[in-house]
Amino acid sequence: MSDFEPKLILKGVFNHLRRDGFNLGMGEYMAAVEAVEGGWGSNKNELLDALCLLWCNSLAEQSRLRILWDTVIASSKQKNREEQPEEIKTSPPTKSDYSEKSPTREEVKTQPVSTAKTTQEIAAQPVKPPFIPADIEEDREFENYWLLSRRQMVYAWRYLRRLVADGQQDVLDVNQTVEKAAKQGFFLQPVYRRREKNHAHLLLLIDQEGSMTPFHRFTRDLVDTVKYESDIERVDVAYFHNTPAESVYKDSHLTTPIALNEILARCDRDSKVLVISDAGAARGYRRMGRVRAITEVLFDIKEYTNLIAWLNPMPKERWDSSSAQIISHLVPMFPMNKEGLAQAISVVQG
């Protein structure tokens, strides 16, 4: 086992920072665990950069974390060592030990046979002590925190619709029934109208891997809820890495490419498009090449529909000095929380 184990020290660092005043919840902790499992944090400096990215909301917090880092990681390592029981190493007996203790055949013959029962002295054998787990201090400030809960997603999707009265004619129209009876002077039969159906079409373009790795659980929930827990008639999902190019992907593992034009050809003027990406805000990058590429894709989308919005999983204050700040002037961009999703749906609803 290497000297640096990011998962072992992550909880200690997390608790220390909370006691020091950092506004952290269970969502940030789980995001850091998933980032480590995704390959981040292979050494001390890389883990520090990842935690600055995930747990700090300002440059001041990043500076505080870097100042506290060596002390925090040292205390976390010491605590983990104390929690691990020491193993007592035992060496197997050698051949010479057996030869010294075992009597020869002649000695066995000369010894008198005694009818009394002899007690065998059993040498003390080295025994591994039982593992007693160390008491874990409960942090009652832990709470379930998510950018968006599944329940909030399901509720928000109810407002994304395009209702057309083309269903079965089995809905009682009370107003028309009363009006008809008043004109005739008597009630003959009720008036029915057609049932409304939601013919909305939604296209999700989701940034995958890289800086979006900590947010995979939220994007998975978005896809699952809109596909299986909403009444939206048509849902198309495409994935990309950093920037939607000429080709996007059908699957979240980015293994099955499909032309972007083929996806857009399914859209019409009533189609609604949601883009989910940090747009460089996670790492604070401002790259004009990325901005130009995204601008071209946005123009391509607007040839089919103007109902487009952007969900950014990073908080709004992290957009400054990054590509996200520029892109937010090209397309309505909202943080990926309860209010942000509601505003994005309001925009694409038209």
XYZ file of C-alpha atoms in Angstrom:
350
model
C 0.000 0.000 0.000
C 1.366 3.444 -0.900
C 1.989 6.101 1.737
C -0.677 8.348 0.194
C -4.240 7.003 0.308
C -6.681 9.778 -0.709
C -9.826 7.957 0.402
C -8.437 7.337 3.907
C -7.668 10.989 4.565
C -10.655 12.506 2.766
C -13.096 12.281 5.704
C -10.601 13.708 8.177
C -9.869 16.636 5.883
C -13.605 17.145 5.380
C -14.358 17.247 9.137
C -11.423 19.551 9.822
C -12.544 22.037 7.177
C -16.123 22.038 8.467
C -14.881 22.831 11.957
C -12.788 25.614 10.426
C -15.899 27.227 8.958
C -16.129 25.833 5.414
C -19.721 25.514 4.196
C -19.600 21.832 3.206
C -22.334 19.218 3.105
C -22.704 15.556 2.227
C -23.022 16.394 -1.445
C -19.558 17.930 -1.540
C -18.112 14.941 0.320
C -19.669 12.403 -2.075
C -18.568 14.480 -5.065
C -14.972 14.347 -3.799
C -15.194 10.569 -3.278
C -16.495 10.090 -6.810
C -13.771 12.368 -8.189
C -11.095 10.282 -6.435
C -12.645 7.098 -7.827
C -12.584 8.730 -11.258
C -8.813 9.177 -11.100
C -8.339 12.548 -9.407
C -6.130 12.867 -6.358
C -3.365 10.390 -7.183
C -0.922 12.518 -5.185
C -1.086 15.168 -2.491
C -0.926 18.179 -4.807
C -3.494 16.783 -7.226
C -5.912 16.016 -4.372
C -5.449 19.555 -3.064
C -6.285 20.996 -6.495
C -9.370 18.769 -6.740
C -10.636 19.832 -3.300
C -10.014 23.497 -4.108
C -12.150 22.981 -7.183
C -14.979 21.115 -5.456
C -15.069 22.595 -1.949
C -14.007 26.232 -2.328
C -16.380 28.909 -3.586
C -13.901 31.779 -3.639
C -10.212 32.533 -3.963
C -10.137 33.365 -0.251
C -11.341 29.858 0.649
C -8.769 28.332 -1.707
C -6.015 30.304 0.039
C -7.255 29.153 3.473
C -7.364 25.531 2.329
C -3.817 25.690 0.945
C -2.552 27.212 4.200
C -4.267 24.534 6.315
C -3.468 21.673 3.931
C -0.216 20.313 5.410
C -1.595 20.439 8.960
C -4.898 18.843 7.970
C -3.376 16.009 5.951
C -0.810 15.245 8.682
C -3.464 14.999 11.405
C -5.692 12.880 9.141
C -2.863 10.425 8.436
C -2.038 10.141 12.154
C -5.676 9.409 13.019
C -5.906 6.724 10.331
C -2.734 5.047 11.647
C -4.195 4.942 15.160
C -7.391 3.338 13.862
C -5.518 0.510 12.114
C -4.602 -2.401 14.469
C -1.031 -3.569 14.466
C -0.476 -7.106 13.226
C 1.812 -9.342 15.262
C 4.155 -11.002 12.847
C 4.928 -14.631 13.630
C 7.635 -16.713 12.046
C 6.960 -20.423 11.380
C 9.070 -22.901 13.368
C 12.204 -24.100 11.606
C 13.366 -27.661 11.078
C 16.074 -27.252 13.724
C 13.428 -26.385 16.343
C 11.674 -29.699 15.729
C 14.926 -31.675 15.844
C 15.889 -30.193 19.230
C 12.547 -30.951 20.864
C 11.707 -34.375 19.383
C 13.335 -37.404 21.170
C 15.177 -40.151 19.296
C 13.891 -43.733 18.974
C 16.410 -45.034 21.586
C 15.282 -42.454 24.145
C 11.677 -43.460 23.615
C 12.494 -47.161 24.264
C 14.390 -46.499 27.528
C 11.684 -44.338 29.034
C 9.384 -46.247 31.462
C 5.719 -46.433 30.657
C 3.704 -44.547 33.248
C 0.022 -45.234 33.812
C -0.526 -41.753 35.183
C -1.753 -39.214 32.742
C 0.904 -36.719 31.856
C -0.071 -33.180 31.345
C 1.170 -31.585 28.216
C 2.572 -28.176 28.542
C 1.311 -26.124 25.671
C 3.630 -23.371 24.686
C 2.067 -19.954 24.348
C 1.289 -19.383 20.690
C 1.291 -15.934 19.181
C -2.297 -14.888 18.582
C -3.483 -12.019 16.400
C -5.583 -9.717 18.588
C -9.214 -9.292 17.570
C -9.969 -6.214 15.517
C -11.762 -3.604 17.573
C -12.913 -0.724 15.387
C -12.155 2.708 16.716
C -15.047 4.837 17.797
C -16.062 7.203 15.037
C -17.171 10.603 16.116
C -20.588 11.273 14.698
C -20.839 14.496 12.808
C -24.429 15.487 13.330
C -23.983 18.337 10.891
C -23.827 15.809 8.035
C -26.932 16.196 5.916
C -28.170 14.959 2.576
C -27.332 17.712 0.166
C -27.791 17.604 -3.580
C -27.643 20.170 -6.343
C -31.024 18.736 -7.302
C -33.006 15.906 -5.791
C -34.861 13.454 -8.015
C -38.139 14.684 -6.560
C -37.336 18.266 -7.552
C -36.438 17.114 -11.062
C -39.695 15.178 -11.485
C -41.674 18.170 -10.252
C -39.878 20.575 -12.615
C -40.468 18.411 -15.702
C -44.234 18.816 -15.224
C -43.945 22.396 -16.459
C -42.224 21.444 -19.707
C -45.058 20.690 -22.092
C -46.759 21.384 -25.402
C -50.374 20.395 -24.974
C -52.438 19.441 -28.011
C -56.083 18.340 -27.724
C -55.856 15.261 -29.938
C -56.606 12.484 -27.468
C -59.806 10.586 -26.808
C -62.992 12.654 -26.655
C -63.937 11.649 -23.127
C -63.382 14.778 -21.021
C -66.577 16.425 -19.795
C -66.816 20.071 -20.889
C -68.915 21.579 -18.120
C -69.153 25.078 -19.619
C -70.238 23.852 -23.045
C -72.722 21.431 -21.485
C -74.346 24.200 -19.411
C -74.359 26.607 -22.359
C -75.975 24.038 -24.673
C -78.642 23.142 -22.111
C -79.423 26.838 -21.607
C -79.888 27.386 -25.354
C -82.081 24.308 -25.769
C -84.086 24.944 -22.645
C -83.523 21.434 -21.403
C -80.642 19.002 -20.826
C -80.308 16.359 -23.506
C -76.725 15.053 -23.285
C -73.329 16.219 -21.974
C -70.683 17.756 -24.213
C -67.276 16.093 -24.291
C -63.967 17.462 -25.508
C -60.771 15.733 -26.533
C -58.127 14.838 -23.970
C -54.934 16.940 -24.141
C -51.611 15.209 -24.724
C -48.110 16.509 -24.062
C -46.326 16.530 -27.424
C -43.208 18.286 -26.113
C -39.816 17.368 -27.576
C -36.716 17.837 -25.406
C -33.085 17.502 -26.491
C -30.471 17.148 -23.718
C -26.832 17.857 -24.628
C -24.707 16.702 -21.670
C -21.009 17.351 -21.063
C -19.354 14.150 -19.842
C -16.101 13.186 -18.066
C -13.216 15.519 -17.234
C -14.320 18.331 -14.934
C -17.916 17.045 -15.120
C -17.023 13.729 -13.423
C -18.196 14.827 -9.929
C -21.606 15.710 -11.385
C -22.323 12.437 -13.195
C -24.841 11.367 -10.553
C -26.906 14.499 -11.182
C -26.838 14.211 -14.968
C -27.831 10.532 -14.676
C -30.792 11.524 -12.513
C -31.789 14.214 -15.006
C -31.859 11.674 -17.831
C -33.672 9.005 -15.796
C -36.374 11.325 -14.489
C -37.124 13.008 -17.806
C -37.268 9.673 -19.641
C -39.143 7.517 -17.156
C -40.859 9.843 -14.668
C -42.300 12.570 -16.891
C -45.025 12.765 -19.516
C -42.796 14.391 -22.157
C -43.504 12.557 -25.391
C -40.069 12.716 -27.053
C -36.713 12.907 -25.298
C -33.374 12.778 -27.117
C -30.078 12.653 -25.200
C -26.611 13.242 -26.641
C -23.263 13.418 -24.832
C -20.074 15.328 -25.604
C -16.734 16.108 -23.994
C -16.007 19.787 -23.330
C -17.489 21.023 -26.622
C -20.207 19.648 -28.914
C -18.429 19.045 -32.201
C -19.569 17.672 -35.547
C -20.126 14.363 -33.765
C -21.666 13.726 -30.367
C -22.333 10.411 -28.606
C -25.417 8.320 -27.919
C -24.076 6.851 -24.649
C -22.547 8.311 -21.509
C -19.319 6.326 -22.037
C -18.665 8.236 -25.281
C -18.290 5.082 -27.364
C -21.097 5.409 -29.944
C -20.727 8.559 -32.069
C -23.550 10.159 -34.007
C -23.516 13.248 -36.210
C -24.798 16.379 -34.481
C -26.740 17.328 -37.617
C -28.579 14.010 -37.401
C -29.672 14.848 -33.854
C -30.696 18.394 -34.791
C -32.665 17.148 -37.792
C -35.181 15.682 -35.328
C -35.911 19.154 -33.954
C -38.477 21.709 -35.070
C -39.343 25.232 -33.958
C -41.203 23.859 -30.905
C -38.325 21.621 -29.752
C -36.638 22.530 -26.491
C -32.876 22.197 -25.945
C -31.060 22.031 -22.594
C -27.250 22.033 -22.485
C -25.634 20.772 -19.257
C -21.964 21.718 -18.866
C -19.648 23.678 -16.566
C -18.337 25.563 -19.650
C -14.839 25.791 -18.152
C -16.034 27.233 -14.815
C -14.931 24.170 -12.809
C -11.256 24.868 -13.468
C -11.580 28.585 -14.133
C -10.387 28.326 -17.730
C -11.123 30.988 -20.335
C -10.317 29.514 -23.726
C -11.458 31.407 -26.781
C -11.198 28.285 -28.934
C -13.834 26.642 -26.769
C -16.031 29.749 -26.865
C -15.858 29.935 -30.666
C -16.691 26.224 -31.045
C -19.695 26.491 -28.718
C -20.845 29.655 -30.510
C -20.924 27.768 -33.813
C -22.948 24.944 -32.239
C -25.423 27.426 -30.738
C -25.930 29.019 -34.155
C -26.551 25.557 -35.639
C -29.153 24.813 -32.960
C -30.894 28.159 -33.492
C -31.431 27.289 -37.146
C -33.951 24.745 -35.860
C -35.238 26.242 -32.610
C -34.692 29.270 -30.395
C -35.927 27.488 -27.269
C -32.523 26.808 -25.713
C -31.080 27.199 -22.201
C -27.893 26.176 -20.379
C -27.571 24.509 -16.954
C -24.216 24.977 -15.223
C -23.452 22.757 -12.174
C -20.964 25.311 -10.842
C -22.280 28.201 -8.690
C -22.699 31.512 -10.469
C -19.806 33.213 -8.672
C -17.437 30.635 -10.199
C -18.330 31.673 -13.746
C -16.274 34.872 -13.514
C -13.058 34.945 -15.562
C -13.954 31.676 -17.312
C -15.456 30.660 -20.637
C -18.815 30.342 -18.887
C -18.939 34.093 -18.323
C -18.737 34.741 -22.087
C -21.111 31.918 -23.049
C -23.714 33.180 -20.552
C -24.082 36.264 -22.787
C -24.803 34.070 -25.822
C -27.439 31.780 -24.292
C -29.511 31.969 -21.072
C -27.369 30.178 -18.455
C -28.566 29.114 -15.012
C -26.980 27.254 -12.062
C -28.070 23.628 -11.797
C -30.208 23.904 -8.672
C -33.932 23.963 -7.978
C -34.407 27.600 -8.970
C -32.042 27.346 -11.939
C -33.848 24.340 -13.418
C -37.209 26.085 -13.022
C -35.879 29.187 -14.794
C -34.324 27.128 -17.592
C -37.606 25.282 -18.183
C -39.437 28.619 -18.220
C -37.072 29.840 -20.961
C -37.391 26.767 -23.185
C -41.150 26.682 -22.592
C -41.332 29.970 -24.505
